[in-house]
PDB file of C-alpha atoms in Angstrom:
ATOM      1  CA  UNK Q   9     -13.451   8.625  47.089  1.00  0.00           C
ATOM      2  CA  UNK Q  10     -10.483   7.402  45.105  1.00  0.00           C
ATOM      3  CA  UNK Q  11      -9.099   8.702  41.834  1.00  0.00           C
ATOM      4  CA  UNK Q  12      -7.007   6.450  39.573  1.00  0.00           C
ATOM      5  CA  UNK Q  13      -4.682   7.785  36.876  1.00  0.00           C
ATOM      6  CA  UNK Q  14      -2.996   5.301  34.564  1.00  0.00           C
ATOM      7  CA  UNK Q  15       0.091   5.769  32.440  1.00  0.00           C
ATOM      8  CA  UNK Q  16       2.220   3.591  30.227  1.00  0.00           C
ATOM      9  CA  UNK Q  17       1.017   1.244  27.562  1.00  0.00           C
ATOM     10  CA  UNK Q  18       1.542   1.557  23.844  1.00  0.00           C
ATOM     11  CA  UNK Q  19       2.800  -0.553  20.981  1.00  0.00           C
ATOM     12  CA  UNK Q  20       5.578  -3.098  21.388  1.00  0.00           C
ATOM     13  CA  UNK Q  21       6.880  -6.062  19.429  1.00  0.00           C
ATOM     14  CA  UNK Q  22       6.437  -9.583  20.681  1.00  0.00           C
ATOM     15  CA  UNK Q  23       9.087 -10.440  23.239  1.00  0.00           C
ATOM     16  CA  UNK Q  24       9.368  -6.850  24.384  1.00  0.00           C
ATOM     17  CA  UNK Q  25       8.531  -5.173  27.667  1.00  0.00           C
ATOM     18  CA  UNK Q  26       6.283  -2.424  28.946  1.00  0.00           C
ATOM     19  CA  UNK Q  27       5.540  -0.950  32.336  1.00  0.00           C
ATOM     20  CA  UNK Q  28       2.158   0.345  33.396  1.00  0.00           C
ATOM     21  CA  UNK Q  29       1.655   2.702  36.306  1.00  0.00           C
ATOM     22  CA  UNK Q  30      -1.473   3.667  38.196  1.00  0.00           C
ATOM     23  CA  UNK Q  31      -1.524   6.426  40.784  1.00  0.00           C
ATOM     24  CA  UNK Q  32      -4.336   6.387  43.323  1.00  0.00           C
ATOM     25  CA  UNK Q  33      -5.192   9.529  45.252  1.00  0.00           C
ATOM     26  CA  UNK Q  34      -7.946  10.514  47.635  1.00  0.00           C
ATOM     27  CA  UNK Q  35      -8.900   8.246  50.528  1.00  0.00           C
ATOM     28  CA  UNK Q  36      -5.962   5.932  49.899  1.00  0.00           C
ATOM     29  CA  UNK Q  37      -5.674   4.726  53.494  1.00  0.00           C
ATOM     30  CA  UNK Q  38      -8.892   2.803  52.952  1.00  0.00           C
ATOM     31  CA  UNK Q  39      -7.738   0.942  49.864  1.00  0.00           C
ATOM     32  CA  UNK Q  40      -7.530  -2.789  50.570  1.00  0.00           C
ATOM     33  CA  UNK Q  41      -6.004  -3.859  47.285  1.00  0.00           C
ATOM     34  CA  UNK Q  42      -5.078  -2.641  43.842  1.00  0.00           C
ATOM     35  CA  UNK Q  43      -4.481  -4.400  40.603  1.00  0.00           C
ATOM     36  CA  UNK Q  44      -4.782  -4.631  36.868  1.00  0.00           C
ATOM     37  CA  UNK Q  45      -7.430  -6.197  34.684  1.00  0.00           C
ATOM     38  CA  UNK Q  46      -7.542  -6.384  30.929  1.00  0.00           C
ATOM     39  CA  UNK Q  47     -10.153  -6.731  28.253  1.00  0.00           C
ATOM     40  CA  UNK Q  48      -9.508  -7.782  24.703  1.00  0.00           C
ATOM     41  CA  UNK Q  49     -12.073  -7.206  21.937  1.00  0.00           C
ATOM     42  CA  UNK Q  50     -14.920  -9.691  22.207  1.00  0.00           C
ATOM     43  CA  UNK Q  51     -13.680 -11.084  25.498  1.00  0.00           C
ATOM     44  CA  UNK Q  52     -14.589 -10.619  29.132  1.00  0.00           C
ATOM     45  CA  UNK Q  53     -12.506  -8.518  31.452  1.00  0.00           C
ATOM     46  CA  UNK Q  54      -9.997 -10.691  33.274  1.00  0.00           C
ATOM     47  CA  UNK Q  55      -7.645 -10.335  36.205  1.00  0.00           C
ATOM     48  CA  UNK Q  56      -4.025  -9.768  35.252  1.00  0.00           C
ATOM     49  CA  UNK Q  57      -2.493  -9.181  38.678  1.00  0.00           C
ATOM     50  CA  UNK Q  58      -3.460  -7.895  42.083  1.00  0.00           C
ATOM     51  CA  UNK Q  59      -1.680  -6.801  45.225  1.00  0.00           C
ATOM     52  CA  UNK Q  60      -3.045  -6.203  48.707  1.00  0.00           C
ATOM     53  CA  UNK Q  61      -2.140  -3.404  51.057  1.00  0.00           C
ATOM     54  CA  UNK Q  62      -0.137  -6.024  52.962  1.00  0.00           C
ATOM     55  CA  UNK Q  63       1.918  -6.841  49.902  1.00  0.00           C
ATOM     56  CA  UNK Q  64       0.434 -10.190  48.895  1.00  0.00           C
ATOM     57  CA  UNK Q  65       0.108 -10.603  45.151  1.00  0.00           C
ATOM     58  CA  UNK Q  66      -1.657 -12.900  42.747  1.00  0.00           C
ATOM     59  CA  UNK Q  67      -1.570 -13.333  38.982  1.00  0.00           C
ATOM     60  CA  UNK Q  68      -3.700 -14.628  36.186  1.00  0.00           C
ATOM     61  CA  UNK Q  69      -2.455 -17.959  34.886  1.00  0.00           C
ATOM     62  CA  UNK Q  70      -1.577 -16.587  31.469  1.00  0.00           C
ATOM     63  CA  UNK Q  71       0.859 -14.001  32.828  1.00  0.00           C
ATOM     64  CA  UNK Q  72       2.569 -15.894  35.646  1.00  0.00           C
ATOM     65  CA  UNK Q  73       6.328 -15.727  35.306  1.00  0.00           C
ATOM     66  CA  UNK Q  74       6.172 -12.855  32.818  1.00  0.00           C
ATOM     67  CA  UNK Q  75       4.439 -10.011  34.651  1.00  0.00           C
ATOM     68  CA  UNK Q  76       5.272  -8.514  38.039  1.00  0.00           C
ATOM     69  CA  UNK Q  77       3.066  -6.261  40.125  1.00  0.00           C
ATOM     70  CA  UNK Q  78       4.417  -3.927  42.789  1.00  0.00           C
ATOM     71  CA  UNK Q  79       3.197  -1.008  44.841  1.00  0.00           C
ATOM     72  CA  UNK Q  80       4.735   2.099  46.317  1.00  0.00           C
ATOM     73  CA  UNK Q  81       3.037   4.211  48.959  1.00  0.00           C
ATOM     74  CA  UNK Q  82       3.440   7.679  50.371  1.00  0.00           C
ATOM     75  CA  UNK Q  83       1.202  10.022  52.275  1.00  0.00           C
ATOM     76  CA  UNK Q  84      -0.391  11.455  49.152  1.00  0.00           C
ATOM     77  CA  UNK Q  85      -0.806   8.497  46.851  1.00  0.00           C
ATOM     78  CA  UNK Q  86      -0.432   4.809  46.210  1.00  0.00           C
ATOM     79  CA  UNK Q  87       1.127   3.811  42.926  1.00  0.00           C
ATOM     80  CA  UNK Q  88       0.825   0.320  41.507  1.00  0.00           C
ATOM     81  CA  UNK Q  89       3.127  -0.839  38.744  1.00  0.00           C
ATOM     82  CA  UNK Q  90       2.807  -3.682  36.301  1.00  0.00           C
ATOM     83  CA  UNK Q  91       6.075  -4.754  34.694  1.00  0.00           C
ATOM     84  CA  UNK Q  92       5.264  -6.796  31.624  1.00  0.00           C
ATOM     85  CA  UNK Q  93       8.037  -8.862  30.054  1.00  0.00           C
ATOM     86  CA  UNK Q  94       8.100 -11.380  27.221  1.00  0.00           C
ATOM     87  CA  UNK Q  95       4.960  -9.853  25.786  1.00  0.00           C
ATOM     88  CA  UNK Q  96       2.878 -11.893  23.376  1.00  0.00           C
ATOM     89  CA  UNK Q  97       0.315 -10.800  20.783  1.00  0.00           C
ATOM     90  CA  UNK Q  98      -2.382 -12.359  22.979  1.00  0.00           C
ATOM     91  CA  UNK Q  99      -1.519  -9.813  25.680  1.00  0.00           C
ATOM     92  CA  UNK Q 100      -3.041  -7.141  23.452  1.00  0.00           C
ATOM     93  CA  UNK Q 101      -5.917  -5.541  25.329  1.00  0.00           C
ATOM     94  CA  UNK Q 102      -7.080  -2.477  27.187  1.00  0.00           C
ATOM     95  CA  UNK Q 103      -5.582  -2.630  30.663  1.00  0.00           C
ATOM     96  CA  UNK Q 104      -7.596  -1.186  33.543  1.00  0.00           C
ATOM     97  CA  UNK Q 105      -6.336  -0.204  36.950  1.00  0.00           C
ATOM     98  CA  UNK Q 106      -8.532  -1.319  39.833  1.00  0.00           C
ATOM     99  CA  UNK Q 107      -8.743  -0.388  43.491  1.00  0.00           C
ATOM    100  CA  UNK Q 108     -10.854  -2.033  46.158  1.00  0.00           C
ATOM    101  CA  UNK Q 109     -12.078   0.475  48.728  1.00  0.00           C
ATOM    102  CA  UNK Q 110     -12.830  -0.758  52.249  1.00  0.00           C
ATOM    103  CA  UNK Q 111     -13.624  -4.157  50.773  1.00  0.00           C
ATOM    104  CA  UNK Q 112     -17.005  -2.929  49.559  1.00  0.00           C
ATOM    105  CA  UNK Q 113     -16.496  -0.670  46.563  1.00  0.00           C
ATOM    106  CA  UNK Q 114     -14.528  -0.918  43.353  1.00  0.00           C
ATOM    107  CA  UNK Q 115     -12.867   1.927  41.517  1.00  0.00           C
ATOM    108  CA  UNK Q 116     -11.615   1.700  37.935  1.00  0.00           C
ATOM    109  CA  UNK Q 117      -9.256   3.703  35.804  1.00  0.00           C
ATOM    110  CA  UNK Q 118     -10.102   4.738  32.259  1.00  0.00           C
ATOM    111  CA  UNK Q 119      -7.900   2.084  30.733  1.00  0.00           C
ATOM    112  CA  UNK Q 120      -4.730   2.134  28.672  1.00  0.00           C
ATOM    113  CA  UNK Q 121      -4.178   0.294  25.399  1.00  0.00           C
ATOM    114  CA  UNK Q 122      -1.410  -2.280  25.114  1.00  0.00           C
ATOM    115  CA  UNK Q 123      -0.761  -3.626  21.625  1.00  0.00           C
ATOM    116  CA  UNK Q 124       1.770  -6.379  20.981  1.00  0.00           C
ATOM    117  CA  UNK Q 125       2.693  -6.948  17.348  1.00  0.00           C
ATOM    118  CA  UNK Q 126       3.898 -10.279  16.055  1.00  0.00           C
TER     119      UNK Q 126
END
């Protein structure tokens, strides 16, 4: 079992920055990858960024060059960060932390709202 606790998010003006954090606890040694997805009203959930336990990362096309994902690890938890720069109103969405467990099960956080005003 894995528990995900998100923090960060909020309201920011266009061009500003925010950082999201997600702490994973539980059976963290069996997490293959973590990442962030987002869902805007009326739209499907989409990948924002992901990072594997080996440190490889990938990004959605709309955030490349603006967002950076990173991960820190200790014996008790893994924490994944999403640094979001040059935010745009179209980045407004609920952002969900995701963890892939042993390649066969997905865990999700509750989500955190990011609102970018124009």
